[in-house]
PDB file of C-alpha atoms in Angstrom:
ATOM      1  CA  MET A   4      93.659  77.930 114.383  1.00 50.00           C
ATOM      2  CA  TYR A   5      92.949  81.588 113.628  1.00 55.00           C
ATOM      3  CA  GLU A   6      94.159  83.844 116.437  1.00 68.00           C
ATOM      4  CA  GLY A   7      93.179  87.219 115.026  1.00 73.00           C
ATOM      5  CA  ASN A   8      96.495  88.215 113.443  1.00 84.00           C
ATOM      6  CA  ILE A   9      97.566  88.375 109.835  1.00 86.00           C
ATOM      7  CA  ALA A  10     100.890  89.469 108.399  1.00 92.00           C
ATOM      8  CA  VAL A  11     100.423  91.834 105.483  1.00 93.00           C
ATOM      9  CA  THR A  12     103.388  91.790 103.105  1.00 94.00           C
ATOM     10  CA  ASP A  13     104.150  93.152  99.670  1.00 93.00           C
ATOM     11  CA  SER A  14     103.309  89.767  98.190  1.00 94.00           C
ATOM     12  CA  ASN A  15      99.873  89.358  99.823  1.00 95.00           C
ATOM     13  CA  ALA A  16      98.573  92.912 100.351  1.00 96.00           C
ATOM     14  CA  ILE A  17      96.585  93.104  97.089  1.00 97.00           C
ATOM     15  CA  ALA A  18      94.991  89.711  97.772  1.00 96.00           C
ATOM     16  CA  PHE A  19      94.009  90.839 101.283  1.00 95.00           C
ATOM     17  CA  LEU A  20      92.625  94.085  99.851  1.00 97.00           C
ATOM     18  CA  ALA A  21      90.535  92.152  97.322  1.00 97.00           C
ATOM     19  CA  MET A  22      89.289  89.771  99.997  1.00 95.00           C
ATOM     20  CA  ALA A  23      88.458  92.592 102.429  1.00 95.00           C
ATOM     21  CA  ASN A  24      86.607  94.444  99.693  1.00 95.00           C
ATOM     22  CA  HIS A  25      84.651  91.331  98.669  1.00 96.00           C
ATOM     23  CA  LEU A  26      83.736  90.438 102.259  1.00 94.00           C
ATOM     24  CA  GLN A  27      83.069  94.080 103.180  1.00 94.00           C
ATOM     25  CA  ALA A  28      85.544  93.762 106.035  1.00 92.00           C
ATOM     26  CA  ASP A  29      86.027  97.497 106.445  1.00 93.00           C
ATOM     27  CA  ASP A  30      88.566  97.340 109.278  1.00 92.00           C
ATOM     28  CA  LEU A  31      90.808  94.945 107.354  1.00 92.00           C
ATOM     29  CA  LYS A  32      90.398  97.001 104.187  1.00 95.00           C
ATOM     30  CA  ARG A  33      91.369 100.184 106.055  1.00 94.00           C
ATOM     31  CA  ARG A  34      94.420  98.558 107.640  1.00 93.00           C
ATOM     32  CA  VAL A  35      95.635  97.013 104.388  1.00 96.00           C
ATOM     33  CA  SER A  36      95.071 100.373 102.685  1.00 96.00           C
ATOM     34  CA  GLU A  37      97.204 102.050 105.340  1.00 95.00           C
ATOM     35  CA  TYR A  38      99.965  99.519 104.709  1.00 96.00           C
ATOM     36  CA  LEU A  39      99.787  99.891 100.925  1.00 97.00           C
ATOM     37  CA  SER A  40      99.809 103.681 101.208  1.00 96.00           C
ATOM     38  CA  THR A  41     103.281 103.432 102.756  1.00 95.00           C
ATOM     39  CA  GLN A  42     104.538 101.211  99.917  1.00 96.00           C
ATOM     40  CA  ILE A  43     103.735 103.464  96.940  1.00 96.00           C
ATOM     41  CA  THR A  44     106.705 104.370  94.764  1.00 94.00           C
ATOM     42  CA  ARG A  45     107.051 105.914  91.346  1.00 92.00           C
ATOM     43  CA  ASN A  46     107.629 102.398  89.996  1.00 91.00           C
ATOM     44  CA  ASN A  47     104.362 100.936  91.272  1.00 94.00           C
ATOM     45  CA  ALA A  48     102.057 103.961  91.546  1.00 94.00           C
ATOM     46  CA  LEU A  49     100.124 103.250  88.331  1.00 92.00           C
ATOM     47  CA  PHE A  50      99.617  99.596  89.246  1.00 95.00           C
ATOM     48  CA  LEU A  51      98.479 100.450  92.779  1.00 96.00           C
ATOM     49  CA  LEU A  52      96.241 103.230  91.438  1.00 96.00           C
ATOM     50  CA  SER A  53      94.468 100.697  89.213  1.00 96.00           C
ATOM     51  CA  LYS A  54      93.945  98.388  92.213  1.00 97.00           C
ATOM     52  CA  ALA A  55      92.828 101.275  94.429  1.00 97.00           C
ATOM     53  CA  LEU A  56      90.233 102.268  91.833  1.00 97.00           C
ATOM     54  CA  GLU A  57      89.118  98.643  91.465  1.00 97.00           C
ATOM     55  CA  PHE A  58      88.649  98.229  95.229  1.00 97.00           C
ATOM     56  CA  ASP A  59      87.474 101.783  96.001  1.00 95.00           C
ATOM     57  CA  THR A  60      90.197 102.845  98.433  1.00 96.00           C
ATOM     58  CA  PRO A  61      90.351 106.656  98.380  1.00 95.00           C
ATOM     59  CA  GLU A  62      93.401 106.884 100.660  1.00 94.00           C
ATOM     60  CA  ILE A  63      95.491 104.813  98.232  1.00 97.00           C
ATOM     61  CA  ILE A  64      94.093 106.727  95.271  1.00 97.00           C
ATOM     62  CA  ASP A  65      95.145 110.041  96.847  1.00 96.00           C
ATOM     63  CA  HIS A  66      98.658 108.801  97.631  1.00 96.00           C
ATOM     64  CA  CYS A  67      99.099 107.326  94.146  1.00 96.00           C
ATOM     65  CA  ILE A  68      98.007 110.532  92.457  1.00 96.00           C
ATOM     66  CA  SER A  69     100.441 112.504  94.590  1.00 96.00           C
ATOM     67  CA  VAL A  70     103.337 110.174  93.717  1.00 95.00           C
ATOM     68  CA  ILE A  71     102.385 110.190  90.028  1.00 94.00           C
ATOM     69  CA  ALA A  72     102.203 113.995  89.975  1.00 94.00           C
ATOM     70  CA  ARG A  73     105.642 114.349  91.609  1.00 94.00           C
ATOM     71  CA  ASN A  74     107.225 111.786  89.282  1.00 93.00           C
ATOM     72  CA  PHE A  75     105.245 112.290  86.097  1.00 91.00           C
ATOM     73  CA  ALA A  76     108.206 112.619  83.700  1.00 90.00           C
ATOM     74  CA  HIS A  77     109.873 109.463  85.024  1.00 87.00           C
ATOM     75  CA  ILE A  78     106.628 107.470  84.899  1.00 86.00           C
ATOM     76  CA  VAL A  79     105.856 108.557  81.335  1.00 86.00           C
ATOM     77  CA  GLU A  80     109.383 107.697  80.203  1.00 84.00           C
ATOM     78  CA  ARG A  81     109.344 104.316  81.998  1.00 81.00           C
ATOM     79  CA  ASN A  82     105.976 103.392  80.491  1.00 77.00           C
ATOM     80  CA  SER A  83     107.147 104.509  77.065  1.00 77.00           C
ATOM     81  CA  VAL A  84     110.159 102.195  77.357  1.00 69.00           C
ATOM     82  CA  LEU A  85     107.941  99.336  78.581  1.00 66.00           C
ATOM     83  CA  SER A  86     105.523  99.891  75.694  1.00 69.00           C
ATOM     84  CA  ARG A  87     108.352  99.753  73.160  1.00 71.00           C
ATOM     85  CA  ALA A  88     109.699  96.596  74.830  1.00 69.00           C
ATOM     86  CA  SER A  89     106.304  94.875  74.683  1.00 67.00           C
ATOM     87  CA  LEU A  90     105.973  95.766  70.994  1.00 70.00           C
ATOM     88  CA  ASN A  91     109.331  94.065  70.457  1.00 69.00           C
ATOM     89  CA  GLY A  92     108.124  90.901  72.203  1.00 67.00           C
ATOM     90  CA  SER A  93     109.816  91.423  75.549  1.00 56.00           C
ATOM     91  CA  SER A  94     107.788  90.709  78.639  1.00 51.00           C
ATOM     92  CA  SER A  95     107.674  92.925  81.689  1.00 48.00           C
ATOM     93  CA  GLN A  96     106.994  91.938  85.248  1.00 50.00           C
ATOM     94  CA  THR A  97     104.043  93.120  87.268  1.00 49.00           C
ATOM     95  CA  PRO A  98     105.203  95.991  89.456  1.00 54.00           C
ATOM     96  CA  SER A  99     105.764  95.011  93.053  1.00 53.00           C
ATOM     97  CA  THR A 100     104.465  97.128  95.867  1.00 55.00           C
ATOM     98  CA  SER A 101     107.993  97.848  97.040  1.00 48.00           C
ATOM     99  CA  SER A 102     110.973  99.358  95.291  1.00 44.00           C
ATOM    100  CA  SER A 103     113.463  97.440  97.409  1.00 43.00           C
ATOM    101  CA  SER A 104     114.325  93.789  97.202  1.00 41.00           C
ATOM    102  CA  SER A 105     113.526  93.219 100.853  1.00 46.00           C
ATOM    103  CA  SER A 106     109.960  92.443 101.708  1.00 53.00           C
ATOM    104  CA  SER A 107     108.406  94.524 104.420  1.00 63.00           C
ATOM    105  CA  SER A 108     105.425  93.413 106.392  1.00 66.00           C
ATOM    106  CA  SER A 109     102.945  94.650 108.900  1.00 66.00           C
ATOM    107  CA  SER A 110     101.136  92.545 111.443  1.00 64.00           C
ATOM    108  CA  ILE A 111      97.471  93.396 111.747  1.00 59.00           C
ATOM    109  CA  HIS A 112      95.210  92.196 114.527  1.00 56.00           C
ATOM    110  CA  ILE A 113      91.760  91.257 113.256  1.00 58.00           C
ATOM    111  CA  PRO A 114      89.596  89.751 115.988  1.00 56.00           C
ATOM    112  CA  PRO A 115      87.867  86.480 115.145  1.00 57.00           C
ATOM    113  CA  PRO A 116      84.169  86.719 114.351  1.00 55.00           C
ATOM    114  CA  VAL A 117      81.804  86.478 117.274  1.00 56.00           C
ATOM    115  CA  ALA A 118      78.917  84.061 116.887  1.00 55.00           C
ATOM    116  CA  SER A 119      75.480  85.595 117.213  1.00 56.00           C
ATOM    117  CA  PRO A 120      73.361  84.185 120.024  1.00 60.00           C
ATOM    118  CA  THR A 121      70.587  81.967 118.795  1.00 59.00           C
ATOM    119  CA  PRO A 122      67.055  82.647 120.035  1.00 58.00           C
TER     120      PRO A 122
END
């Protein structure tokens, strides 16, 4: 039974963002965006920027651009290495939202929908 709480983690944050965007659940979208904004690193900034643009989340876009600007040389070099590896047939993993191996999470309270009174 849904009790109004969800746990946003590195592994489900993008899915929640997509769902919130699709359902136009602005409060959930804002809260997931706040969580993701704290998870941006130089290793995942380009990936999260692409998702932020896809789901129209300006706060994530701003944070990603800031991280990319501060770490531009590293990001260009890393992507250059990844491009050379993919040309050689190596596969790369999708960037995670966290640079550490531990998974952080944030519990978000989303109240259950209230049924509209029928006339």
